[in-house]
PDB file of C-alpha atoms in Angstrom:
ATOM      1  CA  UNK A 156       0.000   0.000   0.000  1.00 53.00           C
ATOM      2  CA  UNK A 157       0.989   3.588  -0.595  1.00 57.00           C
ATOM      3  CA  UNK A 158       2.248   5.510   2.398  1.00 58.00           C
ATOM      4  CA  UNK A 159       0.041   8.334   3.637  1.00 55.00           C
ATOM      5  CA  UNK A 160       1.661  11.755   3.440  1.00 53.00           C
ATOM      6  CA  UNK A 161       1.180  13.856   6.554  1.00 52.00           C
ATOM      7  CA  UNK A 162      -0.540  17.189   5.952  1.00 54.00           C
ATOM      8  CA  UNK A 163       1.904  20.089   5.681  1.00 53.00           C
ATOM      9  CA  UNK A 164       5.036  18.041   5.046  1.00 56.00           C
ATOM     10  CA  UNK A 165       7.277  18.296   2.016  1.00 58.00           C
ATOM     11  CA  UNK A 166       6.243  16.219  -0.967  1.00 64.00           C
ATOM     12  CA  UNK A 167       8.389  14.701  -3.674  1.00 64.00           C
ATOM     13  CA  UNK A 168       7.927  14.773  -7.446  1.00 66.00           C
ATOM     14  CA  UNK A 169       8.372  11.646  -9.631  1.00 69.00           C
ATOM     15  CA  UNK A 170      12.171  12.159  -9.687  1.00 72.00           C
ATOM     16  CA  UNK A 171      12.293  12.157  -5.898  1.00 70.00           C
ATOM     17  CA  UNK A 172      13.263  15.803  -5.336  1.00 69.00           C
ATOM     18  CA  UNK A 173      11.432  17.375  -2.386  1.00 66.00           C
ATOM     19  CA  UNK A 174       9.014  20.275  -2.942  1.00 62.00           C
ATOM     20  CA  UNK A 175       7.410  22.420  -0.260  1.00 61.00           C
ATOM     21  CA  UNK A 176       3.631  22.269  -0.049  1.00 69.00           C
ATOM     22  CA  UNK A 177       3.283  25.982  -0.859  1.00 71.00           C
ATOM     23  CA  UNK A 178       5.064  27.568  -3.785  1.00 83.00           C
ATOM     24  CA  UNK A 179       5.671  31.208  -4.652  1.00 86.00           C
ATOM     25  CA  UNK A 180       2.543  31.528  -6.797  1.00 89.00           C
ATOM     26  CA  UNK A 181      -0.967  32.732  -6.044  1.00 90.00           C
ATOM     27  CA  UNK A 182      -1.267  31.398  -2.449  1.00 88.00           C
ATOM     28  CA  UNK A 183       1.978  33.117  -1.476  1.00 90.00           C
ATOM     29  CA  UNK A 184       0.648  36.526  -2.571  1.00 93.00           C
ATOM     30  CA  UNK A 185      -1.696  36.542   0.429  1.00 92.00           C
ATOM     31  CA  UNK A 186       1.233  36.423   2.841  1.00 92.00           C
ATOM     32  CA  UNK A 187       2.698  39.722   1.633  1.00 91.00           C
ATOM     33  CA  UNK A 188       1.708  42.361   4.173  1.00 93.00           C
ATOM     34  CA  UNK A 189       4.953  44.199   4.921  1.00 94.00           C
ATOM     35  CA  UNK A 190       5.567  47.528   3.192  1.00 95.00           C
ATOM     36  CA  UNK A 191       9.088  48.023   1.842  1.00 96.00           C
ATOM     37  CA  UNK A 192       8.333  51.390   0.244  1.00 97.00           C
ATOM     38  CA  UNK A 193       6.723  54.406   1.922  1.00 98.00           C
ATOM     39  CA  UNK A 194       5.788  57.887   0.629  1.00 98.00           C
ATOM     40  CA  UNK A 195       8.784  59.962  -0.440  1.00 98.00           C
ATOM     41  CA  UNK A 196       9.132  63.381   1.235  1.00 97.00           C
ATOM     42  CA  UNK A 197      10.355  64.973  -2.020  1.00 96.00           C
ATOM     43  CA  UNK A 198       8.391  63.469  -4.929  1.00 95.00           C
ATOM     44  CA  UNK A 199       5.388  62.102  -3.004  1.00 96.00           C
ATOM     45  CA  UNK A 200       5.475  58.680  -4.701  1.00 96.00           C
ATOM     46  CA  UNK A 201       5.347  55.414  -2.738  1.00 97.00           C
ATOM     47  CA  UNK A 202       8.949  54.713  -3.728  1.00 97.00           C
ATOM     48  CA  UNK A 203      10.925  55.589  -0.591  1.00 98.00           C
ATOM     49  CA  UNK A 204      12.639  52.400   0.611  1.00 98.00           C
ATOM     50  CA  UNK A 205      12.306  52.320   4.378  1.00 97.00           C
ATOM     51  CA  UNK A 206      15.408  50.212   5.037  1.00 97.00           C
ATOM     52  CA  UNK A 207      17.689  51.809   2.439  1.00 97.00           C
ATOM     53  CA  UNK A 208      16.314  55.287   3.290  1.00 98.00           C
ATOM     54  CA  UNK A 209      16.407  56.144  -0.416  1.00 98.00           C
ATOM     55  CA  UNK A 210      13.712  56.888  -2.991  1.00 98.00           C
ATOM     56  CA  UNK A 211      13.615  54.638  -6.048  1.00 97.00           C
ATOM     57  CA  UNK A 212      11.890  57.306  -8.172  1.00 97.00           C
ATOM     58  CA  UNK A 213      13.686  60.591  -7.437  1.00 97.00           C
ATOM     59  CA  UNK A 214      16.813  59.429  -5.578  1.00 97.00           C
ATOM     60  CA  UNK A 215      16.057  61.331  -2.353  1.00 98.00           C
ATOM     61  CA  UNK A 216      18.109  62.182  -0.197  1.00 97.00           C
ATOM     62  CA  UNK A 217      20.553  62.795  -3.055  1.00 97.00           C
ATOM     63  CA  UNK A 218      20.782  66.456  -4.033  1.00 97.00           C
ATOM     64  CA  UNK A 219      20.189  65.866  -7.746  1.00 97.00           C
ATOM     65  CA  UNK A 220      16.879  64.451  -8.978  1.00 96.00           C
ATOM     66  CA  UNK A 221      17.253  60.925 -10.383  1.00 97.00           C
ATOM     67  CA  UNK A 222      16.780  60.830 -14.181  1.00 96.00           C
ATOM     68  CA  UNK A 223      18.317  58.840 -17.007  1.00 97.00           C
ATOM     69  CA  UNK A 224      18.553  59.489 -20.747  1.00 98.00           C
ATOM     70  CA  UNK A 225      17.572  55.887 -21.495  1.00 98.00           C
ATOM     71  CA  UNK A 226      14.098  56.643 -20.134  1.00 96.00           C
ATOM     72  CA  UNK A 227      12.579  59.400 -22.280  1.00 97.00           C
ATOM     73  CA  UNK A 228       9.024  58.793 -21.043  1.00 96.00           C
ATOM     74  CA  UNK A 229      10.095  59.126 -17.410  1.00 95.00           C
ATOM     75  CA  UNK A 230      11.734  62.466 -18.205  1.00 96.00           C
ATOM     76  CA  UNK A 231       8.538  63.645 -19.946  1.00 96.00           C
ATOM     77  CA  UNK A 232       6.504  62.876 -16.851  1.00 95.00           C
ATOM     78  CA  UNK A 233       8.676  65.169 -14.744  1.00 94.00           C
ATOM     79  CA  UNK A 234       9.161  67.891 -17.372  1.00 94.00           C
ATOM     80  CA  UNK A 235       8.165  71.538 -16.836  1.00 92.00           C
ATOM     81  CA  UNK A 236       4.514  72.037 -17.632  1.00 94.00           C
ATOM     82  CA  UNK A 237       3.326  68.798 -16.011  1.00 94.00           C
ATOM     83  CA  UNK A 238       2.669  70.353 -12.597  1.00 93.00           C
ATOM     84  CA  UNK A 239       0.937  73.485 -11.308  1.00 95.00           C
ATOM     85  CA  UNK A 240       3.534  75.932 -12.695  1.00 96.00           C
ATOM     86  CA  UNK A 241       2.442  78.406  -9.999  1.00 96.00           C
ATOM     87  CA  UNK A 242       5.238  80.839 -10.937  1.00 96.00           C
ATOM     88  CA  UNK A 243       5.861  80.176 -14.630  1.00 96.00           C
ATOM     89  CA  UNK A 244       2.229  80.443 -15.755  1.00 95.00           C
ATOM     90  CA  UNK A 245       2.162  84.202 -15.010  1.00 96.00           C
ATOM     91  CA  UNK A 246       5.466  85.034 -16.703  1.00 96.00           C
ATOM     92  CA  UNK A 247       3.934  85.423 -20.210  1.00 96.00           C
ATOM     93  CA  UNK A 248       1.471  88.107 -19.108  1.00 94.00           C
ATOM     94  CA  UNK A 249       4.139  89.938 -17.116  1.00 94.00           C
ATOM     95  CA  UNK A 250       6.510  89.867 -20.102  1.00 97.00           C
ATOM     96  CA  UNK A 251       3.802  91.304 -22.374  1.00 94.00           C
ATOM     97  CA  UNK A 252       3.391  94.262 -20.001  1.00 92.00           C
ATOM     98  CA  UNK A 253       7.119  94.859 -19.598  1.00 93.00           C
ATOM     99  CA  UNK A 254       7.355  93.428 -16.057  1.00 94.00           C
ATOM    100  CA  UNK A 255       5.716  96.561 -14.619  1.00 92.00           C
ATOM    101  CA  UNK A 256       5.159  96.767 -10.870  1.00 92.00           C
ATOM    102  CA  UNK A 257       3.003  98.935  -8.675  1.00 88.00           C
ATOM    103  CA  UNK A 258      -0.634  99.981  -8.808  1.00 86.00           C
ATOM    104  CA  UNK A 259      -3.013 100.489 -11.702  1.00 89.00           C
ATOM    105  CA  UNK A 260      -1.840 100.179 -15.321  1.00 88.00           C
ATOM    106  CA  UNK A 261      -1.259 103.429 -17.246  1.00 88.00           C
ATOM    107  CA  UNK A 262      -4.325 104.987 -18.888  1.00 90.00           C
ATOM    108  CA  UNK A 263      -4.966 104.052 -22.524  1.00 89.00           C
ATOM    109  CA  UNK A 264      -5.053 106.749 -25.191  1.00 89.00           C
ATOM    110  CA  UNK A 265      -8.383 107.121 -26.976  1.00 87.00           C
ATOM    111  CA  UNK A 266      -8.404 106.567 -30.722  1.00 85.00           C
ATOM    112  CA  UNK A 267      -9.930 109.342 -32.867  1.00 83.00           C
ATOM    113  CA  UNK A 268     -13.412 108.528 -34.201  1.00 80.00           C
ATOM    114  CA  UNK A 269     -13.428 107.558 -37.868  1.00 78.00           C
ATOM    115  CA  UNK A 270     -16.049 108.816 -40.370  1.00 69.00           C
TER     116      UNK A 270
END
């Protein structure tokens, strides 16, 4: 008669090599509940490695922002014009008016009426 295999013990395949009862597939995904990455203080992504103390996306705490020429799409995502542009969006209007400062704009001259 065949021997009964105790529940939870290692099993063997036809060649005789032992295999654990649970692999690294779908059942193992339920055991993952530790967070390796937290929110980055600089870029705000969930890419800050808590043990390495380094962001995988922007390279924080390094002074220079992490970017590579082999990743054009990644550079486009961070390019100027993709955020709020709270300063730059007013520059065009200020340039048109000669970067004037102070109170009310100068009075406009009236055009003569045409007949």
